[in-house]
Amino acid sequence: MGKATKRHKERAIMGRTAFRAKAKEDPFQLNLFDPPSPSFQGPISVDPLKLLSIEATSDLRTFPTERTERATIIPTQIPPLEGEYENVENASAPSLKNGSLPAWPPAIITPKPGPARNTRNYRITGQDALGTGGLKSKCRDNLAALTLLKQIKSETRPATDDEKRVMVRYVGWGGLPQVFDAYNDKWLAERAELQNLLTQEEWESARATTLNAHYTPSVVIDFMYAALRRFGFTDGRILEPACGLGHFVGLMFEELLPKVQVTGIEIDGVTARLARLLYPDADIRHSPFEEARLPDQFFDVAL
């Protein structure tokens, strides 16, 4: 009879419910598996505050050679998710008595505030002077923002603070339909520069926005946030169904900023990309609002 066959016969005689263990550091026997696996047999070392280690040898009938494995069991309370709780008290490790682990004592937990949100979003101030200047000046601001957008896209990087200060002055084309008028020679140079910055699809989209791209003035945004404060809104999820460049994000009241999650929907692709660079911590989506896929009963406020 070969060694492997003899070993299998001896193992069968032991029976599938037999499991023998010897404690190296403790004087008692531990039966860890019921029914145990007949392929595990070996010495067990116990340290109640560290690890329970099993040195086991197992045989495979289809591959009759021995191999040594190590299994480790950590007798500890399942910890909370990282960052979920802090100040866990009265949770000292138990000791082994009569071969069994006692119940853990109750833990006193203190909820830990979540991380502050919107830390990378641009903050609009009075120095940005939004909406000031004549038509030609606003057009130059638009062209400067688009030039930066094209450069940042080619370099695949986030925008710097200085670049954001330029991009935030983008006003769209709602007040500048002259740029798209092929018969208006006064805007010939601006029209040629804009065509050089945009693809044909982006050009058509920008021309279509001349009918509705009128951004909300900052004074109106301030009044709307004041109304939210009066209604008792202090934190939650905000939906901006036509966010434009994202002025509602950039002018958000300071007490809301670290405690809200903002989702903005913008129909124009160029404007949406500018908004993402200005407000990387907001969820800015390029889509008509009527086609946006949004969960039911998810948002607390729509602005």
GROMACS .gro file of C-alpha atoms in nm:
model
  303
    1MET     CA    1   0.000   0.000   0.000
    2GLY     CA    2   0.143   0.334  -0.099
    3LYS     CA    3   0.199   0.616   0.152
    4ALA     CA    4  -0.073   0.835   0.006
    5THR     CA    5  -0.331   0.551   0.006
    6LYS     CA    6  -0.240   0.457   0.363
    7ARG     CA    7  -0.274   0.818   0.473
    8HIS     CA    8  -0.619   0.846   0.312
    9LYS     CA    9  -0.732   0.525   0.486
   10GLU     CA   10  -0.615   0.652   0.822
   11ARG     CA   11  -0.795   0.978   0.762
   12ALA     CA   12  -1.117   0.794   0.674
   13ILE     CA   13  -1.095   0.590   0.995
   14MET     CA   14  -1.081   0.912   1.191
   15GLY     CA   15  -1.425   1.001   1.051
   16ARG     CA   16  -1.551   1.324   0.903
   17THR     CA   17  -1.660   1.460   1.242
   18ALA     CA   18  -1.327   1.408   1.417
   19PHE     CA   19  -1.108   1.708   1.483
   20ARG     CA   20  -0.819   1.706   1.721
   21ALA     CA   21  -0.639   2.018   1.834
   22LYS     CA   22  -0.361   2.082   2.078
   23ALA     CA   23  -0.312   2.422   2.235
   24LYS     CA   24   0.049   2.529   2.249
   25GLU     CA   25   0.006   2.814   2.494
   26ASP     CA   26  -0.313   2.711   2.675
   27PRO     CA   27  -0.391   2.388   2.859
   28PHE     CA   28  -0.735   2.329   2.713
   29GLN     CA   29  -0.859   2.180   2.387
   30LEU     CA   30  -1.051   2.391   2.132
   31ASN     CA   31  -1.309   2.243   1.894
   32LEU     CA   32  -1.344   2.516   1.633
   33PHE     CA   33  -1.541   2.344   1.356
   34ASP     CA   34  -1.869   2.149   1.384
   35PRO     CA   35  -1.868   1.946   1.173
   36PRO     CA   36  -1.494   1.991   1.116
   37SER     CA   37  -1.318   1.953   0.787
   38PRO     CA   38  -1.118   1.627   0.783
   39SER     CA   39  -0.852   1.799   0.575
   40PHE     CA   40  -0.751   2.024   0.869
   41GLN     CA   41  -0.549   1.880   1.156
   42GLY     CA   42  -0.268   2.040   1.346
   43PRO     CA   43  -0.148   2.233   1.650
   44ILE     CA   44  -0.326   2.554   1.753
   45SER     CA   45  -0.169   2.850   1.932
   46VAL     CA   46  -0.394   3.095   2.117
   47ASP     CA   47  -0.331   3.456   2.208
   48PRO     CA   48  -0.663   3.620   2.309
   49LEU     CA   49  -0.543   3.972   2.239
   50LYS     CA   50  -0.368   3.905   1.909
   51LEU     CA   51  -0.425   3.614   1.673
   52LEU     CA   52  -0.556   3.261   1.675
   53SER     CA   53  -0.326   3.075   1.437
   54ILE     CA   54  -0.391   2.735   1.290
   55GLU     CA   55  -0.105   2.535   1.143
   56ALA     CA   56  -0.283   2.286   0.920
   57THR     CA   57  -0.186   2.017   0.672
   58SER     CA   58  -0.428   1.911   0.403
   59ASP     CA   59  -0.433   1.636   0.144
   60LEU     CA   60  -0.597   1.649  -0.196
   61ARG     CA   61  -0.719   1.317  -0.331
   62THR     CA   62  -0.662   1.435  -0.685
   63PHE     CA   63  -0.311   1.549  -0.601
   64PRO     CA   64  -0.172   1.325  -0.323
   65THR     CA   65   0.097   1.550  -0.182
   66GLU     CA   66   0.107   1.737   0.147
   67ARG     CA   67   0.113   2.112   0.180
   68THR     CA   68   0.121   2.336   0.485
   69GLU     CA   69  -0.122   2.626   0.520
   70ARG     CA   70  -0.173   2.898   0.780
   71ALA     CA   71  -0.514   3.033   0.869
   72THR     CA   72  -0.555   3.328   1.103
   73ILE     CA   73  -0.861   3.431   1.302
   74ILE     CA   74  -0.865   3.772   1.469
   75PRO     CA   75  -1.086   3.767   1.783
   76THR     CA   76  -1.182   4.132   1.789
   77GLN     CA   77  -1.491   4.345   1.761
   78ILE     CA   78  -1.582   4.433   1.401
   79PRO     CA   79  -1.463   4.794   1.367
   80PRO     CA   80  -1.677   5.067   1.208
   81LEU     CA   81  -1.599   5.198   0.864
   82GLU     CA   82  -1.302   5.430   0.853
   83GLY     CA   83  -1.404   5.781   0.945
   84GLU     CA   84  -1.752   5.671   1.058
   85TYR     CA   85  -1.703   5.691   1.434
   86GLU     CA   86  -1.452   5.822   1.678
   87ASN     CA   87  -1.402   5.804   2.058
   88VAL     CA   88  -1.493   5.435   2.094
   89GLU     CA   89  -1.484   5.381   2.470
   90ASN     CA   90  -1.516   5.083   2.706
   91ALA     CA   91  -1.425   4.835   2.431
   92SER     CA   92  -1.128   4.662   2.592
   93ALA     CA   93  -1.031   4.320   2.462
   94PRO     CA   94  -1.183   4.020   2.648
   95SER     CA   95  -0.990   3.737   2.804
   96LEU     CA   96  -1.028   3.364   2.740
   97LYS     CA   97  -1.204   3.168   3.014
   98ASN     CA   98  -1.294   2.801   2.993
   99GLY     CA   99  -1.205   2.798   2.627
  100SER     CA  100  -1.465   3.051   2.509
  101LEU     CA  101  -1.470   3.421   2.432
  102PRO     CA  102  -1.706   3.628   2.652
  103ALA     CA  103  -1.937   3.889   2.503
  104TRP     CA  104  -1.780   4.224   2.432
  105PRO     CA  105  -1.881   4.503   2.671
  106PRO     CA  106  -2.100   4.772   2.515
  107ALA     CA  107  -1.915   5.050   2.334
  108ILE     CA  108  -2.002   5.417   2.366
  109ILE     CA  109  -1.971   5.581   2.026
  110THR     CA  110  -1.981   5.942   1.922
  111PRO     CA  111  -2.088   6.018   1.561
  112LYS     CA  112  -1.807   6.182   1.371
  113PRO     CA  113  -1.893   6.470   1.137
  114GLY     CA  114  -1.832   6.392   0.772
  115PRO     CA  115  -1.559   6.563   0.575
  116ALA     CA  116  -1.624   6.918   0.460
  117ARG     CA  117  -1.754   6.939   0.106
  118ASN     CA  118  -1.691   7.184  -0.178
  119THR     CA  119  -1.343   7.277  -0.062
  120ARG     CA  120  -1.212   7.304  -0.420
  121ASN     CA  121  -1.500   7.507  -0.559
  122TYR     CA  122  -1.434   7.863  -0.665
  123ARG     CA  123  -1.571   8.138  -0.439
  124ILE     CA  124  -1.711   8.441  -0.621
  125THR     CA  125  -1.633   8.776  -0.456
  126GLY     CA  126  -1.699   9.138  -0.534
  127GLN     CA  127  -1.356   9.162  -0.697
  128ASP     CA  128  -1.478   8.937  -0.978
  129ALA     CA  129  -1.717   9.214  -1.086
  130LEU     CA  130  -1.954   8.978  -1.261
  131GLY     CA  131  -2.159   9.124  -1.545
  132THR     CA  132  -1.976   9.455  -1.564
  133GLY     CA  133  -1.847   9.616  -1.883
  134GLY     CA  134  -1.988   9.681  -2.227
  135LEU     CA  135  -2.072   9.429  -2.497
  136LYS     CA  136  -1.724   9.426  -2.649
  137SER     CA  137  -1.568   9.382  -2.304
  138LYS     CA  138  -1.800   9.091  -2.222
  139CYS     CA  139  -1.718   8.930  -2.554
  140ARG     CA  140  -1.347   8.957  -2.481
  141ASP     CA  141  -1.408   8.794  -2.140
  142ASN     CA  142  -1.588   8.508  -2.315
  143LEU     CA  143  -1.308   8.459  -2.565
  144ALA     CA  144  -1.046   8.463  -2.288
  145ALA     CA  145  -1.237   8.196  -2.095
  146LEU     CA  146  -1.272   7.975  -2.403
  147THR     CA  147  -0.903   8.010  -2.482
  148LEU     CA  148  -0.818   7.886  -2.133
  149LEU     CA  149  -1.070   7.604  -2.162
  150LYS     CA  150  -0.906   7.482  -2.480
  151GLN     CA  151  -0.558   7.505  -2.328
  152ILE     CA  152  -0.652   7.322  -2.005
  153LYS     CA  153  -0.825   7.048  -2.202
  154SER     CA  154  -0.515   6.991  -2.416
  155GLU     CA  155  -0.298   6.972  -2.102
  156THR     CA  156  -0.549   6.749  -1.913
  157ARG     CA  157  -0.515   6.928  -1.581
  158PRO     CA  158  -0.733   7.123  -1.336
  159ALA     CA  159  -0.760   7.500  -1.356
  160THR     CA  160  -0.550   7.722  -1.134
  161ASP     CA  161  -0.703   7.992  -0.915
  162ASP     CA  162  -0.585   8.264  -1.152
  163GLU     CA  163  -0.741   8.082  -1.446
  164LYS     CA  164  -1.065   8.043  -1.255
  165ARG     CA  165  -1.076   8.418  -1.201
  166VAL     CA  166  -1.070   8.460  -1.578
  167MET     CA  167  -1.324   8.186  -1.652
  168VAL     CA  168  -1.576   8.306  -1.395
  169ARG     CA  169  -1.630   8.622  -1.601
  170TYR     CA  170  -1.771   8.417  -1.887
  171VAL     CA  171  -2.125   8.549  -1.947
  172GLY     CA  172  -2.241   8.326  -2.229
  173TRP     CA  173  -2.398   8.452  -2.550
  174GLY     CA  174  -2.748   8.550  -2.444
  175GLY     CA  175  -2.663   8.920  -2.464
  176LEU     CA  176  -2.428   8.891  -2.761
  177PRO     CA  177  -2.625   8.762  -3.062
  178GLN     CA  178  -2.436   9.010  -3.282
  179VAL     CA  179  -2.132   8.784  -3.277
  180PHE     CA  180  -2.322   8.522  -3.477
  181ASP     CA  181  -2.464   8.767  -3.731
  182ALA     CA  182  -2.269   8.709  -4.051
  183TYR     CA  183  -2.386   9.047  -4.184
  184ASN     CA  184  -2.261   9.249  -3.887
  185ASP     CA  185  -1.914   9.369  -3.987
  186LYS     CA  186  -1.856   9.539  -3.650
  187TRP     CA  187  -1.813   9.197  -3.491
  188LEU     CA  188  -1.615   9.036  -3.771
  189ALA     CA  189  -1.291   8.994  -3.571
  190GLU     CA  190  -1.468   8.851  -3.264
  191ARG     CA  191  -1.671   8.616  -3.482
  192ALA     CA  192  -1.359   8.484  -3.655
  193GLU     CA  193  -1.181   8.426  -3.321
  194LEU     CA  194  -1.483   8.247  -3.177
  195GLN     CA  195  -1.512   8.019  -3.480
  196ASN     CA  196  -1.146   7.930  -3.437
  197LEU     CA  197  -1.203   7.831  -3.073
  198LEU     CA  198  -1.517   7.619  -3.124
  199THR     CA  199  -1.599   7.311  -3.325
  200GLN     CA  200  -1.892   7.332  -3.564
  201GLU     CA  201  -2.115   7.152  -3.314
  202GLU     CA  202  -2.008   7.385  -3.034
  203TRP     CA  203  -2.066   7.686  -3.260
  204GLU     CA  204  -2.422   7.576  -3.333
  205SER     CA  205  -2.487   7.510  -2.964
  206ALA     CA  206  -2.348   7.850  -2.863
  207ARG     CA  207  -2.559   8.027  -3.127
  208ALA     CA  208  -2.870   7.849  -2.997
  209THR     CA  209  -2.807   7.980  -2.645
  210THR     CA  210  -2.847   8.345  -2.757
  211LEU     CA  211  -3.220   8.298  -2.687
  212ASN     CA  212  -3.192   8.178  -2.327
  213ALA     CA  213  -2.839   8.209  -2.184
  214HIS     CA  214  -2.903   8.486  -1.931
  215TYR     CA  215  -2.731   8.419  -1.601
  216THR     CA  216  -2.898   8.500  -1.268
  217PRO     CA  217  -2.764   8.821  -1.109
  218SER     CA  218  -2.582   8.779  -0.779
  219VAL     CA  219  -2.836   8.991  -0.589
  220VAL     CA  220  -3.112   8.745  -0.685
  221ILE     CA  221  -2.898   8.448  -0.583
  222ASP     CA  222  -2.834   8.608  -0.243
  223PHE     CA  223  -3.207   8.656  -0.186
  224MET     CA  224  -3.279   8.294  -0.276
  225TYR     CA  225  -3.022   8.163  -0.030
  226ALA     CA  226  -3.162   8.397   0.233
  227ALA     CA  227  -3.502   8.238   0.171
  228LEU     CA  228  -3.353   7.890   0.218
  229ARG     CA  229  -3.205   8.003   0.548
  230ARG     CA  230  -3.545   8.134   0.658
  231PHE     CA  231  -3.708   7.802   0.562
  232GLY     CA  232  -3.464   7.622   0.790
  233PHE     CA  233  -3.252   7.449   0.527
  234THR     CA  234  -2.907   7.384   0.673
  235ASP     CA  235  -2.769   7.083   0.485
  236GLY     CA  236  -2.860   6.830   0.217
  237ARG     CA  237  -2.871   6.787  -0.158
  238ILE     CA  238  -2.929   7.079  -0.395
  239LEU     CA  239  -3.036   7.051  -0.758
  240GLU     CA  240  -2.968   7.334  -1.004
  241PRO     CA  241  -3.169   7.237  -1.315
  242ALA     CA  242  -3.019   7.504  -1.542
  243CYS     CA  243  -2.689   7.587  -1.376
  244GLY     CA  244  -2.517   7.781  -1.654
  245LEU     CA  245  -2.167   7.866  -1.534
  246GLY     CA  246  -2.258   7.772  -1.175
  247HIS     CA  247  -2.304   8.107  -1.001
  248PHE     CA  248  -2.538   7.943  -0.748
  249VAL     CA  249  -2.241   7.731  -0.640
  250GLY     CA  250  -1.989   8.013  -0.638
  251LEU     CA  251  -2.216   8.245  -0.436
  252MET     CA  252  -2.344   7.988  -0.187
  253PHE     CA  253  -2.365   8.109   0.173
  254GLU     CA  254  -2.063   8.007   0.380
  255GLU     CA  255  -2.262   7.809   0.637
  256LEU     CA  256  -2.404   7.584   0.364
  257LEU     CA  257  -2.083   7.530   0.171
  258PRO     CA  258  -1.932   7.241   0.373
  259LYS     CA  259  -2.264   7.062   0.428
  260VAL     CA  260  -2.436   7.038   0.089
  261GLN     CA  261  -2.402   6.830  -0.224
  262VAL     CA  262  -2.475   7.014  -0.549
  263THR     CA  263  -2.590   6.866  -0.880
  264GLY     CA  264  -2.610   7.104  -1.177
  265ILE     CA  265  -2.762   7.039  -1.520
  266GLU     CA  266  -2.649   7.249  -1.818
  267ILE     CA  267  -2.762   7.214  -2.178
  268ASP     CA  268  -2.457   7.377  -2.340
  269GLY     CA  269  -2.149   7.158  -2.348
  270VAL     CA  270  -1.891   7.438  -2.343
  271THR     CA  271  -2.057   7.608  -2.047
  272ALA     CA  272  -2.081   7.277  -1.861
  273ARG     CA  273  -1.708   7.214  -1.907
  274LEU     CA  274  -1.626   7.561  -1.777
  275ALA     CA  275  -1.849   7.500  -1.474
  276ARG     CA  276  -1.674   7.171  -1.399
  277LEU     CA  277  -1.336   7.346  -1.395
  278LEU     CA  278  -1.469   7.618  -1.165
  279TYR     CA  279  -1.651   7.380  -0.931
  280PRO     CA  280  -1.481   7.038  -0.936
  281ASP     CA  281  -1.657   6.928  -0.616
  282ALA     CA  282  -2.002   6.976  -0.770
  283ASP     CA  283  -2.170   6.722  -0.997
  284ILE     CA  284  -2.208   6.917  -1.323
  285ARG     CA  285  -2.383   6.730  -1.603
  286HIS     CA  286  -2.412   6.823  -1.970
  287SER     CA  287  -2.770   6.745  -2.063
  288PRO     CA  288  -3.106   6.906  -2.133
  289PHE     CA  289  -3.290   6.901  -1.801
  290GLU     CA  290  -3.582   6.707  -1.947
  291GLU     CA  291  -3.342   6.427  -2.043
  292ALA     CA  292  -3.137   6.421  -1.722
  293ARG     CA  293  -3.147   6.093  -1.529
  294LEU     CA  294  -3.206   6.187  -1.167
  295PRO     CA  295  -3.319   5.967  -0.876
  296ASP     CA  296  -3.663   6.014  -0.722
  297GLN     CA  297  -3.693   6.151  -0.369
  298PHE     CA  298  -3.321   6.232  -0.364
  299PHE     CA  299  -3.288   6.612  -0.364
  300ASP     CA  300  -3.390   6.839  -0.080
  301VAL     CA  301  -3.390   7.170  -0.269
  302ALA     CA  302  -3.416   7.277  -0.635
  303LEU     CA  303  -3.292   7.626  -0.719
   0.00000   0.00000   0.00000
